[in-house]
mmCIF file with all atom_site columns, C-alpha atoms in Angstrom:
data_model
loop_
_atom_site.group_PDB
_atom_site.id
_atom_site.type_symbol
_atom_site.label_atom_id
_atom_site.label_alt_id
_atom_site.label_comp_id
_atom_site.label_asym_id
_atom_site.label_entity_id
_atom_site.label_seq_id
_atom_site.pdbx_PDB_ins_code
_atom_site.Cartn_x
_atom_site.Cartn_y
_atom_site.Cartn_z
_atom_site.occupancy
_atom_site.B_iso_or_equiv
_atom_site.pdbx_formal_charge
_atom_site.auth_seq_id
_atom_site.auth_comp_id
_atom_site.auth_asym_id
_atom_site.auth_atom_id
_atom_site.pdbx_PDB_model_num
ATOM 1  C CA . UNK A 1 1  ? 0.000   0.000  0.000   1.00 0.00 ? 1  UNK A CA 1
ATOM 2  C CA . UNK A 1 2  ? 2.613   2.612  0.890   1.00 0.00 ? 2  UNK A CA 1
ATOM 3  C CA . UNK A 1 3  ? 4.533   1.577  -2.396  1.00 0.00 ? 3  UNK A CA 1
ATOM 4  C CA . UNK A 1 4  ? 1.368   2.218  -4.350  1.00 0.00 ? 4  UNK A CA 1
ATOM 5  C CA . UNK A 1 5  ? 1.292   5.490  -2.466  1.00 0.00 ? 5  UNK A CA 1
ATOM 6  C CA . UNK A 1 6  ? 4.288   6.701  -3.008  1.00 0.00 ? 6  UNK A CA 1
ATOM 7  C CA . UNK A 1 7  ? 3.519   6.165  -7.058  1.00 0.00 ? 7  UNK A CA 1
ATOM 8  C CA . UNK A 1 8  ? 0.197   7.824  -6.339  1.00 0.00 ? 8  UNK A CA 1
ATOM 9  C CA . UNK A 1 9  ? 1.063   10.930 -4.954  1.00 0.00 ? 9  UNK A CA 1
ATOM 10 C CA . UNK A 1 10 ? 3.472   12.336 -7.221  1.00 0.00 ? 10 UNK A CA 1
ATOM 11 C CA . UNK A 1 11 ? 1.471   11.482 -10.521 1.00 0.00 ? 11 UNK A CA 1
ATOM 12 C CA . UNK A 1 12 ? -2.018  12.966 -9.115  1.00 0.00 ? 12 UNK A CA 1
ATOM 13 C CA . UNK A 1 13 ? -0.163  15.936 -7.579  1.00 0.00 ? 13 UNK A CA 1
ATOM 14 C CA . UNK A 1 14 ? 1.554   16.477 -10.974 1.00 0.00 ? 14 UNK A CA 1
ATOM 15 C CA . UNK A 1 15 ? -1.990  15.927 -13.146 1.00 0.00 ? 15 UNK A CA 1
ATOM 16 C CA . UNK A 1 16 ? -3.772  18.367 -11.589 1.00 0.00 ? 16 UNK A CA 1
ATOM 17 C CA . UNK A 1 17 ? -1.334  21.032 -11.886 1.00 0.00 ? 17 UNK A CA 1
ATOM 18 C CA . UNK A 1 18 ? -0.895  20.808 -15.198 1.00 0.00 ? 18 UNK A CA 1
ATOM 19 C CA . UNK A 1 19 ? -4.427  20.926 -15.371 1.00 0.00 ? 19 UNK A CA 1
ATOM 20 C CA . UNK A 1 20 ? -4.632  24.542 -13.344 1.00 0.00 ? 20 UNK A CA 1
ATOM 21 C CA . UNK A 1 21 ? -2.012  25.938 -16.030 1.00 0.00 ? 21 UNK A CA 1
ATOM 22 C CA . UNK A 1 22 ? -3.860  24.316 -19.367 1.00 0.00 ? 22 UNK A CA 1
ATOM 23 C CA . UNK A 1 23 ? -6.846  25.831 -17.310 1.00 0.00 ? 23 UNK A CA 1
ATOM 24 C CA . UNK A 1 24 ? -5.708  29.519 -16.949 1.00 0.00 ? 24 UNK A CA 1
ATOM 25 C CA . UNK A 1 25 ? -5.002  30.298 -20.525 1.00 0.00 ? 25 UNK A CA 1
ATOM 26 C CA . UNK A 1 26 ? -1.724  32.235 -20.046 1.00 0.00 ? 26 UNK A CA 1
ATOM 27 C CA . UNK A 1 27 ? -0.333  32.776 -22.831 1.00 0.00 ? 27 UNK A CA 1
ATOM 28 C CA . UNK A 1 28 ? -2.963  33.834 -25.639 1.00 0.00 ? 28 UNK A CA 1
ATOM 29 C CA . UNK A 1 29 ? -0.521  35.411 -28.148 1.00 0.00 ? 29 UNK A CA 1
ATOM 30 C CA . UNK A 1 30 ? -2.735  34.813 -31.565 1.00 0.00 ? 30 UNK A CA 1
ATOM 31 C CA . UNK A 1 31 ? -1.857  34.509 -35.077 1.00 0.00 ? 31 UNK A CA 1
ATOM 32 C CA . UNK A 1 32 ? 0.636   37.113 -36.626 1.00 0.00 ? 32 UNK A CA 1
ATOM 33 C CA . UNK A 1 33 ? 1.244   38.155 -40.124 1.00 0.00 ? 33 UNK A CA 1
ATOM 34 C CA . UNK A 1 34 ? 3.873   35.966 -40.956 1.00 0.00 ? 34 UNK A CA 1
ATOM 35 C CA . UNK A 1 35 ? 1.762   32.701 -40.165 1.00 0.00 ? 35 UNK A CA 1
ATOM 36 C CA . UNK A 1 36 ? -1.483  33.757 -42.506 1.00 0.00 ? 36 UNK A CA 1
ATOM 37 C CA . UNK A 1 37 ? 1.428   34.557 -45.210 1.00 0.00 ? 37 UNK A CA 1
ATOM 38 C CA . UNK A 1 38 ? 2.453   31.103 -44.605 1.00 0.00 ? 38 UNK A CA 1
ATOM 39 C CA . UNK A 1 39 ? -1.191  29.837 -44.474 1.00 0.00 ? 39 UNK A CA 1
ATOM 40 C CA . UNK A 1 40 ? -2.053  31.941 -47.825 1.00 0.00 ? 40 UNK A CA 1
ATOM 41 C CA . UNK A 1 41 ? 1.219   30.499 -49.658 1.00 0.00 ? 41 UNK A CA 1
ATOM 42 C CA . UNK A 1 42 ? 0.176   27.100 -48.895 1.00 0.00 ? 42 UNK A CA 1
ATOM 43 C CA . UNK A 1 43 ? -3.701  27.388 -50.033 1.00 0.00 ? 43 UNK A CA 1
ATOM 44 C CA . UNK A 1 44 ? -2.012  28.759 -53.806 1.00 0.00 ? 44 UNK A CA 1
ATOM 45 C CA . UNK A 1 45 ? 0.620   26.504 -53.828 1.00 0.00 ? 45 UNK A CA 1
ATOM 46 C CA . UNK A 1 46 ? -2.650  23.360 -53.453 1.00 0.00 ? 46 UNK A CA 1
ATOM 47 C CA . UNK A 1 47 ? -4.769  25.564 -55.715 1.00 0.00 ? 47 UNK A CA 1
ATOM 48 C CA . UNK A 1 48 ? -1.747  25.769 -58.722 1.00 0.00 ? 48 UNK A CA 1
ATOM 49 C CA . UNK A 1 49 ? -1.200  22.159 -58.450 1.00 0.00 ? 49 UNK A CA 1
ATOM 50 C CA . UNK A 1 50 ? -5.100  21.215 -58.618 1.00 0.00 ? 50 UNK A CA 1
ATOM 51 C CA . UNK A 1 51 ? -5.923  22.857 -61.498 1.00 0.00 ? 51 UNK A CA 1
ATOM 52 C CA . UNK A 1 52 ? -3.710  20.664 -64.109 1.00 0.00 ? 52 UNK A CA 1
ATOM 53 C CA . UNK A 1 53 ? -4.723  17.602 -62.312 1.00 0.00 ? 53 UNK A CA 1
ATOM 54 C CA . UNK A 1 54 ? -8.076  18.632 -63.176 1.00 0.00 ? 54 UNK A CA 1
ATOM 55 C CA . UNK A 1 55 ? -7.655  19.321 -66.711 1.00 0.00 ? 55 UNK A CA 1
ATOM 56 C CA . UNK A 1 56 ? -5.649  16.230 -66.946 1.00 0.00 ? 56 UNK A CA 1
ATOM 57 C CA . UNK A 1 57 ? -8.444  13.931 -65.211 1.00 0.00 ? 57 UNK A CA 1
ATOM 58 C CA . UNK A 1 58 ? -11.093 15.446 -67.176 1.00 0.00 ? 58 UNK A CA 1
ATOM 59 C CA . UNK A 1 59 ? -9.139  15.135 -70.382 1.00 0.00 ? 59 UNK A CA 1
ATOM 60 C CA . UNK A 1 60 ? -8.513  11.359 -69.801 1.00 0.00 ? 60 UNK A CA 1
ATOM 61 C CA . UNK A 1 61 ? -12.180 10.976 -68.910 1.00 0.00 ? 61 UNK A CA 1
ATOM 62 C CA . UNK A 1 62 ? -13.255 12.157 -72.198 1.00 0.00 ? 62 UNK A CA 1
ATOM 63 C CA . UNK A 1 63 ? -10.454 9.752  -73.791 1.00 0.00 ? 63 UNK A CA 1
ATOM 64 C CA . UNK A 1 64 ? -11.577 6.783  -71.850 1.00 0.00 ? 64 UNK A CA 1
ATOM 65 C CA . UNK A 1 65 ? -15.164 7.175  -72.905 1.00 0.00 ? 65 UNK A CA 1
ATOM 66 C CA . UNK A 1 66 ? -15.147 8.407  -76.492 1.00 0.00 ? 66 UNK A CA 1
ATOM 67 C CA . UNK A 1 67 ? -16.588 6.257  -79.322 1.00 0.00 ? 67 UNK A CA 1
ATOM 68 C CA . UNK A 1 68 ? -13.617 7.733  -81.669 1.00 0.00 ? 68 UNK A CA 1
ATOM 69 C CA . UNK A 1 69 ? -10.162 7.576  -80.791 1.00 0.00 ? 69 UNK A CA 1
ATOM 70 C CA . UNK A 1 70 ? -9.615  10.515 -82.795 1.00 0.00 ? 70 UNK A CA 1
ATOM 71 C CA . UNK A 1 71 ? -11.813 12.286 -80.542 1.00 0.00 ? 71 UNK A CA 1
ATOM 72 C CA . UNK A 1 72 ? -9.508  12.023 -77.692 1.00 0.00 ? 72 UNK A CA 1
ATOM 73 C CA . UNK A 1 73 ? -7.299  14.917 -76.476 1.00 0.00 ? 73 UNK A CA 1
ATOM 74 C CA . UNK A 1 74 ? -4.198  13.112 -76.620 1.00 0.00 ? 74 UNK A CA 1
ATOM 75 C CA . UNK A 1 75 ? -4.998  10.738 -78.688 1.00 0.00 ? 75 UNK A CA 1
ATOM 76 C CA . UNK A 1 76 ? -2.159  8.727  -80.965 1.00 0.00 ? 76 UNK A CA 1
ATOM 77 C CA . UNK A 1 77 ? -4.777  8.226  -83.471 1.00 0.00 ? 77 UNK A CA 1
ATOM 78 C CA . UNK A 1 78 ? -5.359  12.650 -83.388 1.00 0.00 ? 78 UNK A CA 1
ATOM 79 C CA . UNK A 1 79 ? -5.493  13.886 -87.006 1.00 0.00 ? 79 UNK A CA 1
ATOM 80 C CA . UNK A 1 80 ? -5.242  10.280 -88.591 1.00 0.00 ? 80 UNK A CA 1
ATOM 81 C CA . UNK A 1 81 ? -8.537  11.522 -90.890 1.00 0.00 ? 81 UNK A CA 1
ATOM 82 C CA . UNK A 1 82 ? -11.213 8.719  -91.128 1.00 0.00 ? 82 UNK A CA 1
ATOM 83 C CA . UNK A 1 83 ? -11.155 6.203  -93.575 1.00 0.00 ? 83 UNK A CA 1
#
């Protein structure tokens, strides 16, 4: 019992003051400048590599299901003329 004490004590004692500091909020600094720049950089940097993956998809899409080859964007069989 006094072993299981001795474990007891410290680890409550230590849990609840950490608690009281999470608790009190000390530090509330917010967000500067340089952290929505870096927020801002990041959103163009998804939004520039999107937009080709998008016209790529949709380009293989229409490939995939057209009833001419020729049809197709990139398409070996592209200015062939039909037979």
């Amino acid at each position: 019992m006094k072993t299981a004490l001795k474990i007891l004590v410290p680890i409550v004692t230590g849990s609840a003051t950490a608690a009281c500091a999470a608790a009190s909020g000390a530090e509330q600094g917010g967000n500067g400048m340089l952290v929505w720049f870096f927020i801002g950089f990041a959103v163009m940097v998804v939004l520039f590599q999107a937009t080709p993956a998008v016209v790529v998809f949709a380009s293989m899409m229409k490939g995939l299901f057209s009833s001419n080859p020729a049809e197709a964007s990139f398409s070996p069989f592209k200015g062939k003329g039909n037979k």
